[in-house]
mmCIF file of C-alpha atoms in Angstrom:
data_model
loop_
_atom_site.group_PDB
_atom_site.id
_atom_site.type_symbol
_atom_site.label_atom_id
_atom_site.label_comp_id
_atom_site.label_asym_id
_atom_site.label_seq_id
_atom_site.Cartn_x
_atom_site.Cartn_y
_atom_site.Cartn_z
ATOM 1 C CA UNK A 1484 21.097 -20.908 -1.256
ATOM 2 C CA UNK A 1485 21.976 -22.003 -4.784
ATOM 3 C CA UNK A 1486 21.866 -19.763 -7.843
ATOM 4 C CA UNK A 1487 18.920 -21.751 -9.223
ATOM 5 C CA UNK A 1488 16.929 -21.235 -6.020
ATOM 6 C CA UNK A 1489 17.661 -17.505 -6.073
ATOM 7 C CA UNK A 1490 16.454 -17.285 -9.680
ATOM 8 C CA UNK A 1491 13.281 -19.287 -8.948
ATOM 9 C CA UNK A 1492 12.434 -17.160 -5.923
ATOM 10 C CA UNK A 1493 13.052 -13.957 -7.858
ATOM 11 C CA UNK A 1494 10.797 -15.122 -10.689
ATOM 12 C CA UNK A 1495 8.074 -16.109 -8.207
ATOM 13 C CA UNK A 1496 8.170 -12.667 -6.574
ATOM 14 C CA UNK A 1497 8.068 -10.979 -9.983
ATOM 15 C CA UNK A 1498 5.064 -13.064 -11.054
ATOM 16 C CA UNK A 1499 3.206 -12.239 -7.824
ATOM 17 C CA UNK A 1500 4.120 -8.575 -8.238
ATOM 18 C CA UNK A 1501 2.671 -8.482 -11.754
ATOM 19 C CA UNK A 1502 -0.416 -10.638 -11.105
ATOM 20 C CA UNK A 1503 -1.726 -9.632 -7.655
ATOM 21 C CA UNK A 1504 -2.004 -5.859 -8.382
ATOM 22 C CA UNK A 1505 -3.900 -6.641 -11.597
ATOM 23 C CA UNK A 1506 -6.286 -8.932 -9.720
ATOM 24 C CA UNK A 1507 -6.781 -6.186 -7.136
ATOM 25 C CA UNK A 1508 -7.423 -3.629 -9.874
ATOM 26 C CA UNK A 1509 -10.089 -5.870 -11.382
ATOM 27 C CA UNK A 1510 -11.594 -6.407 -7.931
ATOM 28 C CA UNK A 1511 -11.755 -2.644 -7.350
ATOM 29 C CA UNK A 1512 -13.778 -2.220 -10.537
ATOM 30 C CA UNK A 1513 -16.274 -4.813 -9.304
ATOM 31 C CA UNK A 1514 -16.460 -3.525 -5.731
ATOM 32 C CA UNK A 1515 -16.959 0.017 -7.001
ATOM 33 C CA UNK A 1516 -19.601 -1.147 -9.466
ATOM 34 C CA UNK A 1517 -21.612 -2.936 -6.781
ATOM 35 C CA UNK A 1518 -21.246 -0.339 -4.006
ATOM 36 C CA UNK A 1519 -21.853 2.753 -6.149
ATOM 37 C CA UNK A 1520 -24.209 1.321 -8.765
ATOM 38 C CA UNK A 1521 -21.779 1.844 -11.654
ATOM 39 C CA UNK A 1522 -22.896 -0.105 -14.708
ATOM 40 C CA UNK A 1523 -19.845 0.440 -16.922
ATOM 41 C CA UNK A 1524 -17.398 -1.962 -15.199
ATOM 42 C CA UNK A 1525 -20.045 -4.706 -15.343
ATOM 43 C CA UNK A 1526 -20.525 -4.612 -19.138
ATOM 44 C CA UNK A 1527 -17.089 -4.899 -20.792
ATOM 45 C CA UNK A 1528 -16.669 -8.294 -22.418
ATOM 46 C CA UNK A 1529 -20.052 -9.618 -21.382
ATOM 47 C CA UNK A 1530 -20.238 -11.801 -18.261
ATOM 48 C CA UNK A 1531 -19.708 -9.648 -15.161
ATOM 49 C CA UNK A 1532 -17.458 -7.255 -17.088
ATOM 50 C CA UNK A 1533 -14.548 -9.701 -17.199
ATOM 51 C CA UNK A 1534 -12.691 -7.641 -19.848
ATOM 52 C CA UNK A 1535 -12.754 -4.288 -18.014
ATOM 53 C CA UNK A 1536 -9.106 -4.481 -16.949
ATOM 54 C CA UNK A 1537 -8.043 -5.507 -20.458
ATOM 55 C CA UNK A 1538 -9.957 -2.539 -21.877
ATOM 56 C CA UNK A 1539 -8.162 -0.211 -19.463
ATOM 57 C CA UNK A 1540 -4.789 -1.639 -20.471
ATOM 58 C CA UNK A 1541 -5.538 -1.178 -24.160
ATOM 59 C CA UNK A 1542 -6.711 2.377 -23.481
ATOM 60 C CA UNK A 1543 -3.461 3.318 -21.735
ATOM 61 C CA UNK A 1544 -1.337 1.594 -24.398
ATOM 62 C CA UNK A 1545 -3.052 3.588 -27.157
ATOM 63 C CA UNK A 1546 -2.451 6.965 -25.528
ATOM 64 C CA UNK A 1547 0.475 9.047 -26.692
ATOM 65 C CA UNK A 1548 3.562 9.093 -24.488
ATOM 66 C CA UNK A 1549 4.289 12.806 -24.030
ATOM 67 C CA UNK A 1550 7.413 14.207 -22.385
ATOM 68 C CA UNK A 1551 7.100 17.956 -21.704
ATOM 69 C CA UNK A 1552 9.671 20.182 -23.365
ATOM 70 C CA UNK A 1553 10.649 21.746 -20.007
ATOM 71 C CA UNK A 1554 10.965 18.371 -18.263
ATOM 72 C CA UNK A 1555 14.157 16.867 -16.891
ATOM 73 C CA UNK A 1556 13.721 13.923 -19.220
ATOM 74 C CA UNK A 1557 15.800 11.200 -17.462
ATOM 75 C CA UNK A 1558 14.199 11.977 -14.091
ATOM 76 C CA UNK A 1559 10.733 12.244 -15.644
ATOM 77 C CA UNK A 1560 11.040 8.859 -17.358
ATOM 78 C CA UNK A 1561 12.583 7.090 -14.359
ATOM 79 C CA UNK A 1562 10.061 8.166 -11.691
ATOM 80 C CA UNK A 1563 7.307 5.584 -12.490
ATOM 81 C CA UNK A 1564 9.847 2.744 -12.428
ATOM 82 C CA UNK A 1565 11.237 3.899 -9.059
ATOM 83 C CA UNK A 1566 7.702 4.021 -7.674
ATOM 84 C CA UNK A 1567 7.062 0.411 -8.702
ATOM 85 C CA UNK A 1568 10.519 -0.812 -7.723
ATOM 86 C CA UNK A 1569 10.050 0.182 -4.081
ATOM 87 C CA UNK A 1570 7.096 -2.177 -3.615
ATOM 88 C CA UNK A 1571 8.805 -4.931 -5.577
ATOM 89 C CA UNK A 1572 11.690 -4.789 -3.108
ATOM 90 C CA UNK A 1573 9.253 -4.791 -0.177
ATOM 91 C CA UNK A 1574 7.395 -7.864 -1.445
ATOM 92 C CA UNK A 1575 10.656 -9.819 -1.398
ATOM 93 C CA UNK A 1576 10.759 -9.872 2.417
ATOM 94 C CA UNK A 1577 7.093 -10.568 3.247
ATOM 95 C CA UNK A 1578 6.551 -14.254 4.173
ATOM 96 C CA UNK A 1579 3.373 -16.060 3.135
ATOM 97 C CA UNK A 1580 4.394 -19.229 5.000
ATOM 98 C CA UNK A 1581 7.519 -20.035 7.046
ATOM 99 C CA UNK A 1582 9.174 -21.309 3.860
ATOM 100 C CA UNK A 1583 7.409 -19.180 1.231
ATOM 101 C CA UNK A 1584 9.493 -16.013 1.307
ATOM 102 C CA UNK A 1585 12.012 -14.812 -1.251
ATOM 103 C CA UNK A 1586 14.382 -13.238 1.273
ATOM 104 C CA UNK A 1587 14.183 -14.275 4.934
ATOM 105 C CA UNK A 1588 15.966 -11.282 6.486
ATOM 106 C CA UNK A 1589 16.738 -11.000 10.230
ATOM 107 C CA UNK A 1590 15.239 -7.485 10.332
ATOM 108 C CA UNK A 1591 12.708 -7.833 7.525
ATOM 109 C CA UNK A 1592 10.236 -5.407 9.146
ATOM 110 C CA UNK A 1593 12.806 -2.607 9.123
ATOM 111 C CA UNK A 1594 13.718 -3.495 5.544
ATOM 112 C CA UNK A 1595 10.090 -3.372 4.319
ATOM 113 C CA UNK A 1596 9.450 -0.019 5.991
ATOM 114 C CA UNK A 1597 12.686 1.383 4.567
ATOM 115 C CA UNK A 1598 12.236 0.343 0.940
ATOM 116 C CA UNK A 1599 8.536 1.227 0.832
ATOM 117 C CA UNK A 1600 9.571 4.783 1.716
ATOM 118 C CA UNK A 1601 11.366 5.039 -1.625
ATOM 119 C CA UNK A 1602 7.969 5.926 -3.078
ATOM 120 C CA UNK A 1603 8.374 9.404 -1.560
ATOM 121 C CA UNK A 1604 11.515 9.875 -3.653
ATOM 122 C CA UNK A 1605 9.634 8.735 -6.769
ATOM 123 C CA UNK A 1606 6.906 11.299 -6.104
ATOM 124 C CA UNK A 1607 9.444 14.106 -5.770
ATOM 125 C CA UNK A 1608 11.191 12.906 -8.923
ATOM 126 C CA UNK A 1609 7.891 13.018 -10.828
ATOM 127 C CA UNK A 1610 7.079 16.527 -9.631
ATOM 128 C CA UNK A 1611 10.562 17.933 -10.161
ATOM 129 C CA UNK A 1612 11.144 16.165 -13.463
ATOM 130 C CA UNK A 1613 7.882 17.367 -15.008
ATOM 131 C CA UNK A 1614 9.024 20.983 -15.221
ATOM 132 C CA UNK A 1615 5.553 22.067 -14.142
ATOM 133 C CA UNK A 1616 4.883 24.250 -11.108
ATOM 134 C CA UNK A 1617 1.585 22.511 -10.362
ATOM 135 C CA UNK A 1618 3.243 19.098 -10.509
ATOM 136 C CA UNK A 1619 5.994 20.338 -8.202
ATOM 137 C CA UNK A 1620 3.442 21.761 -5.751
ATOM 138 C CA UNK A 1621 1.565 18.452 -5.788
ATOM 139 C CA UNK A 1622 4.814 16.553 -5.205
ATOM 140 C CA UNK A 1623 5.645 18.706 -2.163
ATOM 141 C CA UNK A 1624 2.188 18.137 -0.740
ATOM 142 C CA UNK A 1625 2.533 14.391 -1.354
ATOM 143 C CA UNK A 1626 5.935 14.319 0.326
ATOM 144 C CA UNK A 1627 4.587 16.207 3.343
ATOM 145 C CA UNK A 1628 1.751 13.711 3.640
ATOM 146 C CA UNK A 1629 3.994 10.666 3.246
ATOM 147 C CA UNK A 1630 6.520 11.900 5.820
ATOM 148 C CA UNK A 1631 3.747 12.778 8.298
ATOM 149 C CA UNK A 1632 2.066 9.374 8.107
ATOM 150 C CA UNK A 1633 5.312 7.419 8.160
ATOM 151 C CA UNK A 1634 5.725 8.424 11.818
ATOM 152 C CA UNK A 1635 2.559 6.701 13.155
ATOM 153 C CA UNK A 1636 3.111 3.831 10.706
ATOM 154 C CA UNK A 1637 6.580 3.115 12.116
ATOM 155 C CA UNK A 1638 5.384 3.544 15.717
ATOM 156 C CA UNK A 1639 2.576 1.022 15.142
ATOM 157 C CA UNK A 1640 4.982 -1.485 13.600
ATOM 158 C CA UNK A 1641 7.368 -0.937 16.523
ATOM 159 C CA UNK A 1642 4.585 -2.006 18.878
ATOM 160 C CA UNK A 1643 4.184 -5.345 17.094
ATOM 161 C CA UNK A 1644 7.952 -5.854 17.053
ATOM 162 C CA UNK A 1645 8.137 -5.104 20.792
ATOM 163 C CA UNK A 1646 5.299 -7.517 21.544
ATOM 164 C CA UNK A 1647 7.003 -10.310 19.600
ATOM 165 C CA UNK A 1648 10.556 -9.454 20.641
ATOM 166 C CA UNK A 1649 11.658 -9.626 17.021
ATOM 167 C CA UNK A 1650 12.250 -7.346 14.038
ATOM 168 C CA UNK A 1651 11.583 -10.223 11.649
ATOM 169 C CA UNK A 1652 8.105 -10.399 10.134
ATOM 170 C CA UNK A 1653 8.299 -14.188 10.260
ATOM 171 C CA UNK A 1654 9.322 -14.002 13.929
ATOM 172 C CA UNK A 1655 6.363 -11.724 14.676
ATOM 173 C CA UNK A 1656 3.972 -14.176 12.996
ATOM 174 C CA UNK A 1657 5.442 -17.066 15.030
ATOM 175 C CA UNK A 1658 4.974 -15.065 18.244
ATOM 176 C CA UNK A 1659 1.416 -14.002 17.368
ATOM 177 C CA UNK A 1660 -1.393 -14.944 19.756
ATOM 178 C CA UNK A 1661 -5.163 -14.367 19.380
ATOM 179 C CA UNK A 1662 -5.044 -11.993 22.372
ATOM 180 C CA UNK A 1663 -3.293 -9.560 20.025
ATOM 181 C CA UNK A 1664 -6.668 -8.911 18.373
ATOM 182 C CA UNK A 1665 -7.551 -6.906 21.499
ATOM 183 C CA UNK A 1666 -4.125 -6.021 22.901
ATOM 184 C CA UNK A 1667 -2.804 -4.558 19.646
ATOM 185 C CA UNK A 1668 -6.101 -3.171 18.328
ATOM 186 C CA UNK A 1669 -5.131 0.536 18.673
ATOM 187 C CA UNK A 1670 -1.886 -0.167 16.797
ATOM 188 C CA UNK A 1671 -3.805 -2.012 14.103
ATOM 189 C CA UNK A 1672 -6.122 0.971 13.603
ATOM 190 C CA UNK A 1673 -3.126 3.288 13.304
ATOM 191 C CA UNK A 1674 -1.352 0.915 10.917
ATOM 192 C CA UNK A 1675 -4.343 0.549 8.592
ATOM 193 C CA UNK A 1676 -5.116 4.276 8.449
ATOM 194 C CA UNK A 1677 -1.474 5.321 8.053
ATOM 195 C CA UNK A 1678 -0.890 2.712 5.334
ATOM 196 C CA UNK A 1679 -3.933 3.992 3.429
ATOM 197 C CA UNK A 1680 -2.586 7.537 3.681
ATOM 198 C CA UNK A 1681 0.879 6.391 2.579
ATOM 199 C CA UNK A 1682 -0.703 4.999 -0.573
ATOM 200 C CA UNK A 1683 -2.553 8.310 -1.100
ATOM 201 C CA UNK A 1684 -5.818 6.445 -1.359
ATOM 202 C CA UNK A 1685 -9.140 8.177 -0.667
ATOM 203 C CA UNK A 1686 -9.966 9.805 1.678
ATOM 204 C CA UNK A 1687 -6.262 10.756 1.832
ATOM 205 C CA UNK A 1688 -5.785 11.522 -1.872
ATOM 206 C CA UNK A 1689 -5.643 15.326 -1.765
ATOM 207 C CA UNK A 1690 -2.200 15.658 -3.451
ATOM 208 C CA UNK A 1691 -3.380 13.672 -6.502
ATOM 209 C CA UNK A 1692 -7.003 14.832 -6.599
ATOM 210 C CA UNK A 1693 -7.908 16.756 -9.741
ATOM 211 C CA UNK A 1694 -10.135 19.043 -7.653
ATOM 212 C CA UNK A 1695 -7.088 20.142 -5.615
ATOM 213 C CA UNK A 1696 -3.909 20.686 -7.702
ATOM 214 C CA UNK A 1697 -4.720 19.130 -11.109
ATOM 215 C CA UNK A 1698 -3.292 15.597 -10.665
ATOM 216 C CA UNK A 1699 -0.417 16.362 -8.333
ATOM 217 C CA UNK A 1700 2.979 14.978 -9.265
ATOM 218 C CA UNK A 1701 1.378 12.919 -12.065
ATOM 219 C CA UNK A 1702 -0.091 15.919 -13.897
ATOM 220 C CA UNK A 1703 2.192 15.627 -16.940
ATOM 221 C CA UNK A 1704 2.139 11.827 -17.225
ATOM 222 C CA UNK A 1705 0.228 10.047 -19.976
ATOM 223 C CA UNK A 1706 -0.191 6.575 -21.416
ATOM 224 C CA UNK A 1707 1.788 3.694 -19.986
ATOM 225 C CA UNK A 1708 3.861 5.871 -17.650
ATOM 226 C CA UNK A 1709 0.674 7.027 -15.939
ATOM 227 C CA UNK A 1710 -0.501 3.397 -15.861
ATOM 228 C CA UNK A 1711 2.715 2.408 -14.081
ATOM 229 C CA UNK A 1712 1.908 4.867 -11.292
ATOM 230 C CA UNK A 1713 -1.539 3.293 -10.958
ATOM 231 C CA UNK A 1714 -0.024 -0.191 -10.966
ATOM 232 C CA UNK A 1715 2.422 0.815 -8.220
ATOM 233 C CA UNK A 1716 -0.535 2.044 -6.158
ATOM 234 C CA UNK A 1717 -2.208 -1.359 -6.401
ATOM 235 C CA UNK A 1718 1.132 -3.051 -5.662
ATOM 236 C CA UNK A 1719 1.374 -0.861 -2.560
ATOM 237 C CA UNK A 1720 -2.081 -2.014 -1.444
ATOM 238 C CA UNK A 1721 -0.956 -5.637 -1.807
ATOM 239 C CA UNK A 1722 2.248 -5.025 0.182
ATOM 240 C CA UNK A 1723 0.585 -3.034 2.976
ATOM 241 C CA UNK A 1724 -2.328 -5.482 3.215
ATOM 242 C CA UNK A 1725 0.074 -8.417 3.461
ATOM 243 C CA UNK A 1726 2.105 -6.568 6.104
ATOM 244 C CA UNK A 1727 -1.048 -5.845 8.130
ATOM 245 C CA UNK A 1728 -2.166 -9.459 7.802
ATOM 246 C CA UNK A 1729 1.221 -10.701 9.014
ATOM 247 C CA UNK A 1730 1.593 -8.294 11.953
ATOM 248 C CA UNK A 1731 -1.962 -8.140 13.301
ATOM 249 C CA UNK A 1732 -3.928 -11.087 11.889
ATOM 250 C CA UNK A 1733 -1.342 -13.790 12.441
ATOM 251 C CA UNK A 1734 -0.256 -14.291 8.841
ATOM 252 C CA UNK A 1735 -0.463 -17.958 7.938
ATOM 253 C CA UNK A 1736 -1.830 -19.008 11.371
ATOM 254 C CA UNK A 1737 -5.183 -20.748 11.164
ATOM 255 C CA UNK A 1738 -6.829 -24.190 11.150
ATOM 256 C CA UNK A 1739 -4.655 -26.748 9.338
ATOM 257 C CA UNK A 1740 -2.042 -24.043 8.747
ATOM 258 C CA UNK A 1741 0.545 -26.700 8.030
ATOM 259 C CA UNK A 1742 -1.190 -27.375 4.707
ATOM 260 C CA UNK A 1743 -3.312 -24.228 4.286
ATOM 261 C CA UNK A 1744 -0.968 -21.544 5.635
ATOM 262 C CA UNK A 1745 -0.488 -19.927 2.226
ATOM 263 C CA UNK A 1746 -4.257 -19.864 1.688
ATOM 264 C CA UNK A 1747 -4.866 -18.245 5.082
ATOM 265 C CA UNK A 1748 -2.301 -15.551 4.340
ATOM 266 C CA UNK A 1749 -3.858 -14.814 0.949
ATOM 267 C CA UNK A 1750 -7.371 -14.670 2.406
ATOM 268 C CA UNK A 1751 -6.316 -12.301 5.189
ATOM 269 C CA UNK A 1752 -4.449 -10.101 2.727
ATOM 270 C CA UNK A 1753 -7.500 -10.043 0.452
ATOM 271 C CA UNK A 1754 -9.767 -9.099 3.388
ATOM 272 C CA UNK A 1755 -7.545 -6.160 4.352
ATOM 273 C CA UNK A 1756 -7.300 -5.049 0.708
ATOM 274 C CA UNK A 1757 -11.105 -5.129 0.497
ATOM 275 C CA UNK A 1758 -11.301 -2.789 3.504
ATOM 276 C CA UNK A 1759 -8.941 -0.360 1.728
ATOM 277 C CA UNK A 1760 -11.184 -0.480 -1.353
ATOM 278 C CA UNK A 1761 -14.340 -0.134 0.736
ATOM 279 C CA UNK A 1762 -13.004 3.001 2.446
ATOM 280 C CA UNK A 1763 -12.508 4.605 -0.961
ATOM 281 C CA UNK A 1764 -16.160 4.101 -1.851
ATOM 282 C CA UNK A 1765 -17.512 5.276 1.493
ATOM 283 C CA UNK A 1766 -15.579 8.253 2.881
ATOM 284 C CA UNK A 1767 -15.355 11.833 1.589
ATOM 285 C CA UNK A 1768 -11.978 13.448 0.959
ATOM 286 C CA UNK A 1769 -10.357 15.410 3.790
ATOM 287 C CA UNK A 1770 -8.860 18.886 3.454
ATOM 288 C CA UNK A 1771 -5.079 19.211 3.535
ATOM 289 C CA UNK A 1772 -5.074 20.835 6.997
ATOM 290 C CA UNK A 1773 -7.413 18.138 8.321
ATOM 291 C CA UNK A 1774 -5.090 15.468 6.956
ATOM 292 C CA UNK A 1775 -2.025 16.836 8.758
ATOM 293 C CA UNK A 1776 -3.939 17.482 11.964
ATOM 294 C CA UNK A 1777 -5.337 13.935 11.931
ATOM 295 C CA UNK A 1778 -1.836 12.457 11.663
ATOM 296 C CA UNK A 1779 -0.170 14.507 14.408
ATOM 297 C CA UNK A 1780 -3.033 15.016 16.864
ATOM 298 C CA UNK A 1781 -4.755 11.614 16.634
ATOM 299 C CA UNK A 1782 -2.651 8.885 15.060
ATOM 300 C CA UNK A 1783 0.700 9.728 16.683
ATOM 301 C CA UNK A 1784 -0.755 9.947 20.250
ATOM 302 C CA UNK A 1785 -2.706 6.729 19.658
ATOM 303 C CA UNK A 1786 0.428 4.976 18.404
ATOM 304 C CA UNK A 1787 2.397 6.202 21.441
ATOM 305 C CA UNK A 1788 -0.387 4.923 23.703
ATOM 306 C CA UNK A 1789 -0.127 1.541 21.995
ATOM 307 C CA UNK A 1790 3.651 1.517 22.537
ATOM 308 C CA UNK A 1791 3.178 2.226 26.248
ATOM 309 C CA UNK A 1792 0.485 -0.453 26.497
ATOM 310 C CA UNK A 1793 2.709 -2.988 24.733
ATOM 311 C CA UNK A 1794 5.673 -2.139 26.977
ATOM 312 C CA UNK A 1795 3.517 -2.649 30.062
ATOM 313 C CA UNK A 1796 2.266 -5.972 28.733
ATOM 314 C CA UNK A 1797 5.763 -7.193 27.888
ATOM 315 C CA UNK A 1798 7.083 -6.220 31.333
ATOM 316 C CA UNK A 1799 4.081 -7.815 33.091
ATOM 317 C CA UNK A 1800 4.461 -11.144 31.251
ATOM 318 C CA UNK A 1801 8.267 -11.271 31.421
#
C-alpha cells in the first residue's frame, strides 16, 4: 500500500467519522420529534427543522469552557478526545464492501472490540479529572456498566466468529448465509442490547442521567468539550450499528451487491441505528440493580446458549 493510498483512506475514514454522527444526530431530532410530538426540532430554519443541528452546534460553541479549579487539568481536557478517538480507530477496520475498508486486518473483529473498549478509560478519566465526587461516582458506575456488558457483547461476537471460522469482519460477511437470521438470532439480540448499554443509551443511561447522579462523569463539562462527548456517543452508534449489520445482516450482501454493496451496508447500518434511536423514545430507564442483573442473569446465559448452539451447528455441518 502506497503512502498516497494510506493518506486517502485515512481522510475518507475521517470524513465518514465527522459526517455520519452528525447525520445521525439530525435524524435523532426528527425521530424524536415525530415519535414524541416535539415541535421544537421541526421549526428551526423553516422546512422540517433543517437547521436544528446547526443551532445546537452554535449553542455549544457559545457556552463558556470551564475547567474546575480542583480538576486534574490535562486529564480533564484529554478525556473527550480519548472518547472520540476510540470509535475513530474502530471505524478504520469495519468494511463497507470487500474493497472499501481503511485497514483490512486479519483479526479485525478482535481489534474493533479492543479499541472500542477505550471509551471506558475515557469515562474514568473524565470522572477522575473533574475533581468532583459526584463525577467520580458516576464514572465508577459507568465503568461497572461497561465492563458488565462487554462480557455478553464479546460472547455474542465470538458466536459469529465461530460460525464463520474467521476473526475478520470481512471474512464473517463472506461466510454469511440467510440461515443466520434464525440460527444466530439469540446472539443478535444479545449484541444489540449489549451494544446499546455500552453506549449508555436509554434505557441503559443511569450513570449519565441527571435524575441519578447529576450527569455522571460529564457533570463538570461544558461547551464544546461536552459536545465532543455527545459526538462520540453518536459515533459509537454508527460503529456498533455497522458492526451489527456486518455480523448479523450480511453487510454488503444483497441484490446486485457487486454494484450496490456499499448502499446495502449503509441501509442496514441506518436501519440498526434507527432501532437504537427508537428504543430511546419507547423504553423507561432501568434501575442500577436491574441493569446489572439483566446483564449477568439474562444476557450472559443467552450468549452462552448461542455459543453452544453455534458449536453444535459447526460440528454438525463439518
